[in-house]
Amino acid sequence: MGVHEVLFSVVAVLPAASMLVGALLSSIRSLSVPTLWRSLIALCVGALLATCFTLWAGADAAPLSGVLQASPLTVVLAVLVQLLGLVITAFSARYLQGEAGQRRYIAALASVLATVHVLLLADHWLVLIAAWLLVGIALEQLLCFYPNRPFARLAAHKKQIADRAADALLVGAAALAWGEVGSGSLSDLWAHVGRDGLSTALQCSAVGVVLAVILRTALLPVHGWLIQVMEAPTPVSALLHAGVVNLGGFVLIRFAPLLEQASWARTLLVVFGLGTAVLAGMVMLTRISIKVRLAWSTVAQMGFMLLECGLGLYTLAALHLIGHSLYKAHAFLSASTVVRQTRLQTMHVPVAPMALSLILAPIAAIATVLLIQGVSGQPAWPWWWSTVLGLAWAPLLWLPVEHQSRRALGWSAASGVLMVAGLTGAALLAHALPLGLRDTPDHALGLVALLGMVALYLGLVMLQQQPQTLRTWRRWSYAGFYVDEAYTRLALQLWPTRWTVAPFESAGQRPAASLAADAS
């Protein structure tokens, strides 16, 4: 290994080492809390510079140590993670002023960032499983930052159950793949799959990985903990929704060589992803709370991201991951601004769209997407995905039913078409980024996804035209279709725990026996 490769390896692992140092500093009692915050921010800046250098130097070097490996996508995501980590750390230092337990918060936050970096570089089953396990353990400390809040404790308990089940599935998948390949290296696994194809054991391994990702990514029916972690501080919500929960999408993209030939695993992704995207999107429309609506939006977006992976559109999934991370970090950290904007919107009388525009909008949007893609000469994705994008962007072309001149309606329609064209052009430009990914679209599953999105659009049309006929549906949708209640009841039966808070605990008091035990 030459000097360039050695330097690249050191700089690539530097962010994880820096965050580990930040976690260890919190145990030094002689350092004040403000000093710890300044130290962690400085370490984040250094780690961000290291990731930017790695991106500039290129990610085509040899494996870092036999168990770690960088790729263009992992380096880009490392820059994104450290940028969000720096912003969230600076925000947390102001947000938590005067709060007790800031040392514990600093240690957990730095640990999450360190283990996420290790996960991004993992090229071995043991490193992948251990890093994802440690991410969950460190995150639980942040979710229960206010231990006297019962729903925070319940959410952490349900997440712990889902995580342990995911860990067991990953261990099983690793055992099957290791026994088949004779090595725990993921690079060796990709080479074996490309040379010999998928055996029954590797098919089962792929299914295990997919089920583990479904559990970790808060898809239905184990999504409830992601909704209830609104009890945690706002920067924790930003870290979770903008970074940690997205790791499932990255793992699936990392395992793309295995999923290409695993038809059962991809079918599971499409079923769970499409079902979650549709149902969570419907629930989100009925919620009033800003943060809860954002949480349901994350559930729907995770379903959509896993749907893209199941369809073999890994480049779009990676772009979706990056865009969702930036959007959700901004949305949570600026939640107060969203509240003000929502209050201003409620002062205006909602205007229903024209019935004719509800029919013509998807036609015009789909035609615009296909036209832009045809003019560009870049077949970035199949035609059925262009139809899905057209359906998703069709509401931009809805025209208000209130009386307007033809000229005003024409300008509204033209601006909608320009927005759809701009979004399509931006997606095509982003799709051309050198992320080192290769798509393998599944056209049969793509038609299934298209039918699901058509059903969702028809539901939106009915909601606009005949809201009274959907009164029962709205009640069920507001309740999340009672899926989380069933999972919570089952979780507490299989793994009982005391998640409610005793009166003296909620008042900030502790019994004499507990105080005596601490003193001893």
XYZ file of C-alpha atoms in Angstrom:
520
model
C 0.000 0.000 0.000
C 1.503 3.342 -1.071
C 1.663 6.648 0.757
C -1.496 7.903 -0.952
C -3.472 4.840 0.079
C -2.191 5.050 3.672
C -3.108 8.739 3.893
C -6.510 8.047 2.393
C -7.159 5.270 4.906
C -6.171 7.425 7.886
C -8.303 10.367 6.790
C -11.280 8.108 6.012
C -11.408 6.702 9.552
C -10.561 10.044 11.195
C -14.231 11.198 11.548
C -15.180 8.076 13.496
C -12.091 8.446 15.707
C -12.841 12.136 16.306
C -16.392 11.413 17.403
C -15.153 8.631 19.670
C -12.805 11.132 21.327
C -15.761 13.475 21.817
C -17.707 10.703 23.545
C -14.767 9.886 25.843
C -14.242 13.545 26.801
C -17.682 13.627 28.418
C -16.424 11.230 31.112
C -13.769 13.736 32.278
C -15.499 15.485 35.174
C -12.942 18.289 35.310
C -14.206 19.574 31.944
C -17.210 21.858 32.181
C -20.280 21.340 30.028
C -19.633 24.473 27.883
C -16.073 23.225 27.303
C -17.416 19.853 26.224
C -19.787 21.476 23.738
C -16.996 23.609 22.275
C -14.722 20.586 22.056
C -17.361 18.483 20.291
C -18.113 21.283 17.808
C -14.385 21.618 17.052
C -14.104 17.854 16.563
C -17.113 17.950 14.229
C -15.467 20.667 12.162
C -12.277 18.625 11.907
C -14.227 15.497 10.968
C -16.140 17.440 8.304
C -12.888 18.696 6.787
C -11.553 15.124 6.781
C -14.625 13.814 4.952
C -14.388 16.658 2.421
C -10.725 15.777 1.824
C -11.687 12.143 1.303
C -14.307 13.216 -1.233
C -11.785 15.419 -3.024
C -9.088 12.714 -3.033
C -11.426 10.147 -4.546
C -12.955 6.976 -3.124
C -11.482 4.420 -5.510
C -8.703 3.324 -3.172
C -8.133 -0.238 -2.004
C -9.954 -1.593 1.079
C -8.925 0.370 4.154
C -8.126 -2.568 6.409
C -9.771 -5.632 4.958
C -12.968 -4.970 6.930
C -13.572 -1.348 5.896
C -13.938 0.065 2.400
C -14.831 3.437 0.934
C -16.895 4.009 -2.201
C -18.139 7.174 -3.915
C -21.539 6.825 -2.226
C -20.143 6.169 1.254
C -17.844 9.180 1.037
C -20.702 11.456 -0.069
C -22.874 10.152 2.762
C -19.999 10.607 5.234
C -19.829 14.295 4.275
C -23.603 14.552 4.682
C -23.575 12.821 8.088
C -20.815 15.010 9.459
C -22.412 18.190 8.099
C -25.708 17.309 9.782
C -23.818 16.263 12.904
C -22.109 19.651 13.109
C -25.383 21.549 12.654
C -27.270 19.390 15.170
C -24.428 19.648 17.705
C -24.359 23.448 17.475
C -28.157 23.565 17.719
C -28.162 21.202 20.728
C -25.613 23.334 22.606
C -28.087 26.239 22.576
C -31.258 24.169 22.852
C -30.188 22.298 26.009
C -28.767 25.216 27.982
C -29.670 24.738 31.638
C -30.804 21.133 31.165
C -29.545 18.352 33.385
C -27.854 15.354 31.782
C -25.982 17.250 29.072
C -22.870 15.103 29.576
C -24.916 11.999 28.881
C -26.385 13.693 25.805
C -22.948 14.677 24.451
C -21.599 11.153 24.916
C -24.607 9.576 23.189
C -24.620 12.070 20.296
C -20.910 11.610 19.600
C -21.301 7.824 19.851
C -24.115 7.836 17.300
C -22.033 9.856 14.831
C -18.960 7.632 15.352
C -20.834 4.360 14.831
C -22.701 5.710 11.798
C -19.335 6.483 10.158
C -18.139 2.947 10.889
C -21.355 1.529 9.426
C -20.876 3.521 6.227
C -17.404 2.016 5.761
C -18.263 -1.548 6.830
C -17.076 -4.256 4.435
C -17.494 -7.196 6.804
C -20.562 -8.799 8.335
C -19.249 -8.468 11.896
C -18.440 -4.770 11.499
C -21.848 -4.084 9.926
C -23.796 -5.905 12.654
C -21.756 -4.429 15.512
C -21.942 -0.862 14.165
C -25.708 -0.985 13.612
C -26.183 -2.491 17.084
C -24.142 0.293 18.711
C -26.030 2.960 16.757
C -29.286 1.695 18.260
C -27.889 1.475 21.803
C -26.478 5.017 21.692
C -29.679 6.379 20.148
C -31.797 4.883 22.949
C -29.936 7.118 25.415
C -31.038 10.159 23.408
C -34.629 8.996 23.033
C -34.914 8.663 26.825
C -33.175 11.946 27.586
C -36.297 12.843 29.584
C -36.779 9.552 31.462
C -39.905 10.743 33.260
C -41.903 10.873 30.008
C -43.791 7.586 29.675
C -44.287 7.654 25.918
C -40.564 8.206 25.402
C -39.873 5.123 27.522
C -42.522 3.133 25.657
C -41.097 4.200 22.287
C -37.577 3.212 23.344
C -38.881 -0.164 24.568
C -40.670 -0.894 21.286
C -37.648 0.215 19.287
C -35.438 -2.059 21.382
C -37.648 -5.054 20.582
C -37.574 -4.283 16.850
C -33.796 -3.737 16.951
C -33.076 -7.017 18.731
C -35.232 -8.894 16.222
C -33.371 -7.139 13.391
C -30.035 -8.069 14.973
C -31.073 -11.723 15.118
C -32.095 -11.642 11.461
C -28.797 -10.026 10.461
C -26.832 -12.628 12.400
C -28.796 -15.386 10.651
C -28.251 -13.774 7.256
C -24.528 -13.418 7.982
C -24.249 -17.061 9.058
C -25.917 -18.287 5.860
C -23.774 -16.079 3.608
C -20.556 -16.810 5.515
C -21.144 -20.536 5.311
C -21.814 -20.333 1.592
C -18.932 -18.023 0.647
C -16.425 -19.131 3.267
C -15.643 -15.538 4.235
C -17.295 -12.727 6.172
C -16.103 -10.097 3.703
C -18.875 -8.350 1.809
C -16.557 -7.809 -1.179
C -15.986 -11.564 -1.325
C -19.755 -12.043 -1.191
C -20.306 -9.727 -4.189
C -17.599 -11.570 -6.142
C -19.156 -14.948 -5.302
C -22.629 -13.791 -6.363
C -21.311 -12.370 -9.623
C -19.466 -15.602 -10.388
C -21.794 -18.363 -9.134
C -25.178 -16.685 -8.709
C -27.500 -17.085 -5.736
C -27.975 -20.400 -3.992
C -30.912 -21.176 -1.702
C -28.840 -20.173 1.316
C -28.008 -16.789 -0.210
C -31.660 -16.276 -1.178
C -32.586 -16.805 2.483
C -29.749 -14.499 3.524
C -31.145 -11.747 1.295
C -34.606 -12.194 2.818
C -33.068 -11.916 6.296
C -31.321 -8.661 5.383
C -34.546 -7.211 3.962
C -36.605 -8.138 7.039
C -33.936 -6.654 9.305
C -34.000 -3.396 7.328
C -37.815 -3.278 7.503
C -37.644 -3.557 11.294
C -34.871 -0.975 11.616
C -36.435 1.534 9.224
C -39.771 1.790 11.080
C -42.010 0.485 8.328
C -45.516 -0.715 9.132
C -46.387 -2.447 11.431
C -43.431 -1.551 13.714
C -43.538 2.178 12.960
C -45.088 3.354 16.219
C -41.864 4.095 18.073
C -40.858 6.614 15.397
C -44.092 8.549 16.005
C -43.776 8.476 19.796
C -40.171 9.691 19.943
C -41.574 13.195 19.581
C -41.152 13.181 23.375
C -37.377 13.508 22.820
C -35.665 16.905 22.331
C -36.093 18.454 18.905
C -32.422 17.995 17.825
C -32.761 14.278 18.635
C -35.759 14.120 16.301
C -33.696 15.863 13.627
C -30.829 13.376 14.099
C -33.176 10.399 13.984
C -35.325 11.426 11.026
C -32.534 13.009 8.985
C -29.860 10.398 9.547
C -30.295 7.267 11.622
C -33.559 5.966 10.193
C -32.160 6.395 6.662
C -29.454 3.813 7.320
C -31.803 1.052 6.186
C -31.848 2.525 2.698
C -28.054 2.701 2.624
C -27.716 -0.937 3.716
C -30.044 -2.038 0.915
C -28.053 -0.037 -1.638
C -24.878 -1.608 -0.242
C -26.418 -5.063 -0.718
C -27.574 -4.329 -4.273
C -25.366 -7.091 -5.784
C -27.154 -9.602 -3.561
C -30.650 -8.209 -4.141
C -30.341 -8.174 -7.936
C -31.050 -11.904 -8.125
C -33.112 -12.265 -4.917
C -36.672 -12.095 -6.261
C -38.368 -12.971 -2.961
C -36.435 -10.308 -1.070
C -37.275 -7.644 -3.644
C -40.947 -8.639 -3.572
C -40.981 -8.177 0.212
C -39.472 -4.720 -0.201
C -42.103 -3.710 -2.743
C -44.993 -5.045 -0.635
C -43.895 -3.455 2.645
C -42.541 -0.305 1.035
C -45.598 0.377 -1.117
C -48.031 -0.450 1.689
C -46.187 1.827 4.115
C -45.907 4.686 1.626
C -49.617 4.606 0.802
C -51.000 4.113 4.324
C -48.601 6.505 6.069
C -49.211 9.123 3.392
C -52.947 8.874 4.034
C -52.472 9.149 7.804
C -50.231 12.192 7.410
C -53.068 14.079 5.689
C -55.276 13.816 8.797
C -52.776 14.909 11.464
C -52.702 18.389 12.986
C -49.537 18.370 15.136
C -46.558 19.654 13.140
C -43.972 17.254 14.576
C -46.320 14.251 14.397
C -47.108 15.073 10.776
C -43.380 15.247 10.049
C -42.928 11.864 11.742
C -45.635 10.247 9.617
C -44.031 11.874 6.590
C -40.767 10.126 7.481
C -42.555 6.768 7.716
C -44.065 7.337 4.258
C -40.714 8.452 2.812
C -38.939 5.399 4.237
C -41.555 3.190 2.596
C -41.017 5.002 -0.689
C -37.225 4.651 -0.391
C -37.407 0.919 0.275
C -39.859 0.627 -2.629
C -37.224 2.181 -4.899
C -34.654 -0.345 -3.654
C -37.064 -3.216 -4.259
C -37.619 -1.981 -7.807
C -33.876 -1.878 -8.427
C -33.687 1.935 -8.719
C -30.712 2.296 -6.412
C -29.504 5.634 -7.790
C -32.888 7.226 -7.151
C -32.945 5.663 -3.682
C -29.556 7.206 -2.886
C -30.675 10.620 -4.137
C -33.895 10.227 -2.153
C -31.848 9.450 0.958
C -29.703 12.571 0.563
C -32.631 14.865 -0.207
C -34.769 13.505 2.630
C -31.921 13.930 5.128
C -31.421 17.586 4.251
C -35.145 18.330 4.193
C -35.974 16.636 7.506
C -33.031 18.195 9.332
C -34.199 21.637 8.220
C -37.852 20.850 8.949
C -37.258 19.763 12.551
C -34.661 22.383 13.426
C -36.946 25.105 12.072
C -40.164 23.626 13.482
C -41.124 26.945 15.083
C -41.149 28.581 11.651
C -43.337 25.771 10.325
C -45.789 26.410 13.165
C -46.033 30.098 12.225
C -46.525 29.241 8.560
C -49.264 26.747 9.433
C -51.077 29.325 11.544
C -50.972 31.773 8.650
C -52.346 29.107 6.304
C -55.270 28.385 8.633
C -56.312 32.038 8.370
C -57.089 31.515 4.677
C -60.157 29.655 3.486
C -59.045 26.477 1.681
C -59.843 26.506 -2.020
C -60.956 23.248 -3.625
C -59.393 22.345 -6.988
C -61.396 22.143 -10.220
C -62.713 18.665 -11.026
C -61.378 18.879 -14.566
C -57.877 19.761 -13.347
C -57.873 16.661 -11.122
C -58.221 14.578 -14.289
C -55.971 16.553 -16.601
C -53.179 17.234 -14.075
C -51.681 13.704 -14.024
C -51.888 13.510 -17.825
C -50.036 16.809 -18.237
C -47.486 15.958 -15.509
C -46.708 12.505 -16.940
C -46.399 13.949 -20.459
C -44.003 16.635 -19.159
C -41.799 14.095 -17.381
C -41.652 11.843 -20.456
C -40.959 14.810 -22.741
C -38.090 16.153 -20.593
C -36.592 12.688 -20.320
C -36.898 12.154 -24.083
C -35.313 15.508 -24.918
C -32.410 14.855 -22.550
C -31.631 11.586 -24.335
C -30.825 10.004 -20.971
C -32.929 6.916 -20.130
C -32.396 7.423 -16.392
C -35.378 5.317 -15.330
C -38.158 3.196 -16.921
C -41.384 4.641 -18.278
C -43.453 3.336 -15.379
C -41.349 5.304 -12.940
C -41.896 8.432 -15.036
C -45.607 7.752 -14.600
C -45.144 7.425 -10.831
C -43.289 10.748 -10.728
C -46.030 12.364 -12.806
C -48.672 11.177 -10.351
C -46.605 12.433 -7.415
C -46.184 15.888 -8.963
C -49.702 16.160 -10.408
C -51.057 18.248 -7.459
C -48.765 21.063 -8.640
C -51.102 21.374 -11.644
C -54.382 21.478 -9.725
C -56.282 24.677 -10.520
C -58.551 26.439 -7.980
C -62.286 26.222 -8.495
C -62.889 29.850 -7.528
C -63.711 32.204 -10.364
C -60.627 33.389 -12.204
C -59.973 34.773 -15.640
C -58.738 32.489 -18.349
C -55.456 34.331 -18.338
C -54.951 33.693 -14.607
C -55.806 30.020 -15.023
C -53.379 29.789 -17.927
C -50.582 31.322 -15.881
C -51.314 28.898 -13.003
C -51.220 25.913 -15.347
C -48.024 27.131 -17.019
C -46.274 27.673 -13.684
C -47.273 24.148 -12.612
C -45.862 22.657 -15.808
C -42.625 24.631 -15.334
C -42.291 23.302 -11.780
C -42.778 19.717 -12.965
C -40.247 20.281 -15.745
C -37.775 21.785 -13.291
C -38.145 18.860 -10.868
C -37.655 16.397 -13.703
C -34.563 18.204 -14.945
C -33.113 18.339 -11.422
C -33.752 14.602 -10.983
C -32.021 13.860 -14.295
C -28.999 15.993 -13.393
C -28.725 14.378 -9.958
C -29.094 10.938 -11.517
C -25.978 11.626 -13.579
C -23.786 12.106 -10.483
C -20.936 9.552 -10.283
C -22.125 7.608 -7.248
C -20.860 4.282 -8.579
C -24.300 2.617 -8.586
C -25.894 0.359 -11.196
C -29.681 0.101 -11.465
C -31.468 -3.181 -12.237
C -35.161 -2.282 -12.743
C -37.770 -5.002 -12.265
C -40.564 -4.192 -14.709
C -43.138 -6.603 -13.252
C -42.762 -5.139 -9.757
C -42.697 -1.682 -11.309
C -46.207 -2.183 -12.677
C -47.361 -3.239 -9.184
C -45.888 -0.057 -7.722
C -47.574 1.992 -10.451
C -50.976 0.502 -9.626
C -50.452 1.332 -5.958
C -49.628 4.965 -6.718
C -52.657 5.214 -9.005
C -54.815 4.006 -6.114
C -53.257 6.644 -3.838
C -53.941 9.406 -6.356
C -57.560 8.291 -6.747
C -57.899 8.440 -2.980
C -56.641 12.029 -3.007
C -59.149 12.884 -5.740
C -62.019 11.437 -3.706
C -60.819 13.356 -0.657
C -61.002 16.594 -2.653
C -64.347 15.950 -4.332
C -66.365 13.931 -1.798
C -64.841 14.436 1.660
C -68.094 13.603 3.480
C -68.231 10.106 2.007
C -64.805 9.384 3.482
C -65.738 10.298 7.069
C -65.233 6.757 8.363
C -61.978 6.432 6.460
C -60.733 9.675 8.019
C -61.371 8.341 11.515
C -59.464 5.162 10.750
C -56.707 7.126 9.052
C -56.360 9.542 11.980
C -55.924 6.523 14.255
C -53.211 5.111 12.011
C -55.566 2.223 11.126
C -54.895 0.936 14.694
C -51.789 -0.897 13.504
C -49.510 0.479 16.215
C -52.003 -0.374 18.977
C -51.906 -4.026 17.966
C -48.100 -4.047 17.828
C -47.819 -2.280 21.197
C -50.148 -4.789 22.844
C -48.181 -7.690 21.372
C -44.824 -6.166 22.338
C -45.859 -5.656 25.967
C -47.199 -9.189 26.147
C -44.021 -10.767 24.767
C -41.587 -8.455 26.568
C -43.320 -6.782 29.554
C -41.834 -3.624 31.024
C -42.885 -0.773 33.310
C -43.043 2.249 31.048
C -45.339 4.422 33.156
C -43.817 6.764 35.722
C -44.549 6.642 39.444
C -45.915 9.860 41.020
C -42.689 10.664 42.899
C -40.668 10.125 39.706
C -42.840 12.464 37.640
C -42.500 15.126 40.350
C -38.724 14.842 40.284
C -38.581 13.079 43.682
C -36.988 9.772 44.549
C -37.680 7.325 47.365
C -35.342 7.197 50.362
C -34.251 3.631 49.547
C -33.078 4.706 46.079
C -31.177 7.694 47.483
C -29.508 5.494 50.089
C -28.494 2.990 47.401
C -26.919 5.750 45.327
C -25.088 7.103 48.371
C -23.628 3.697 49.164
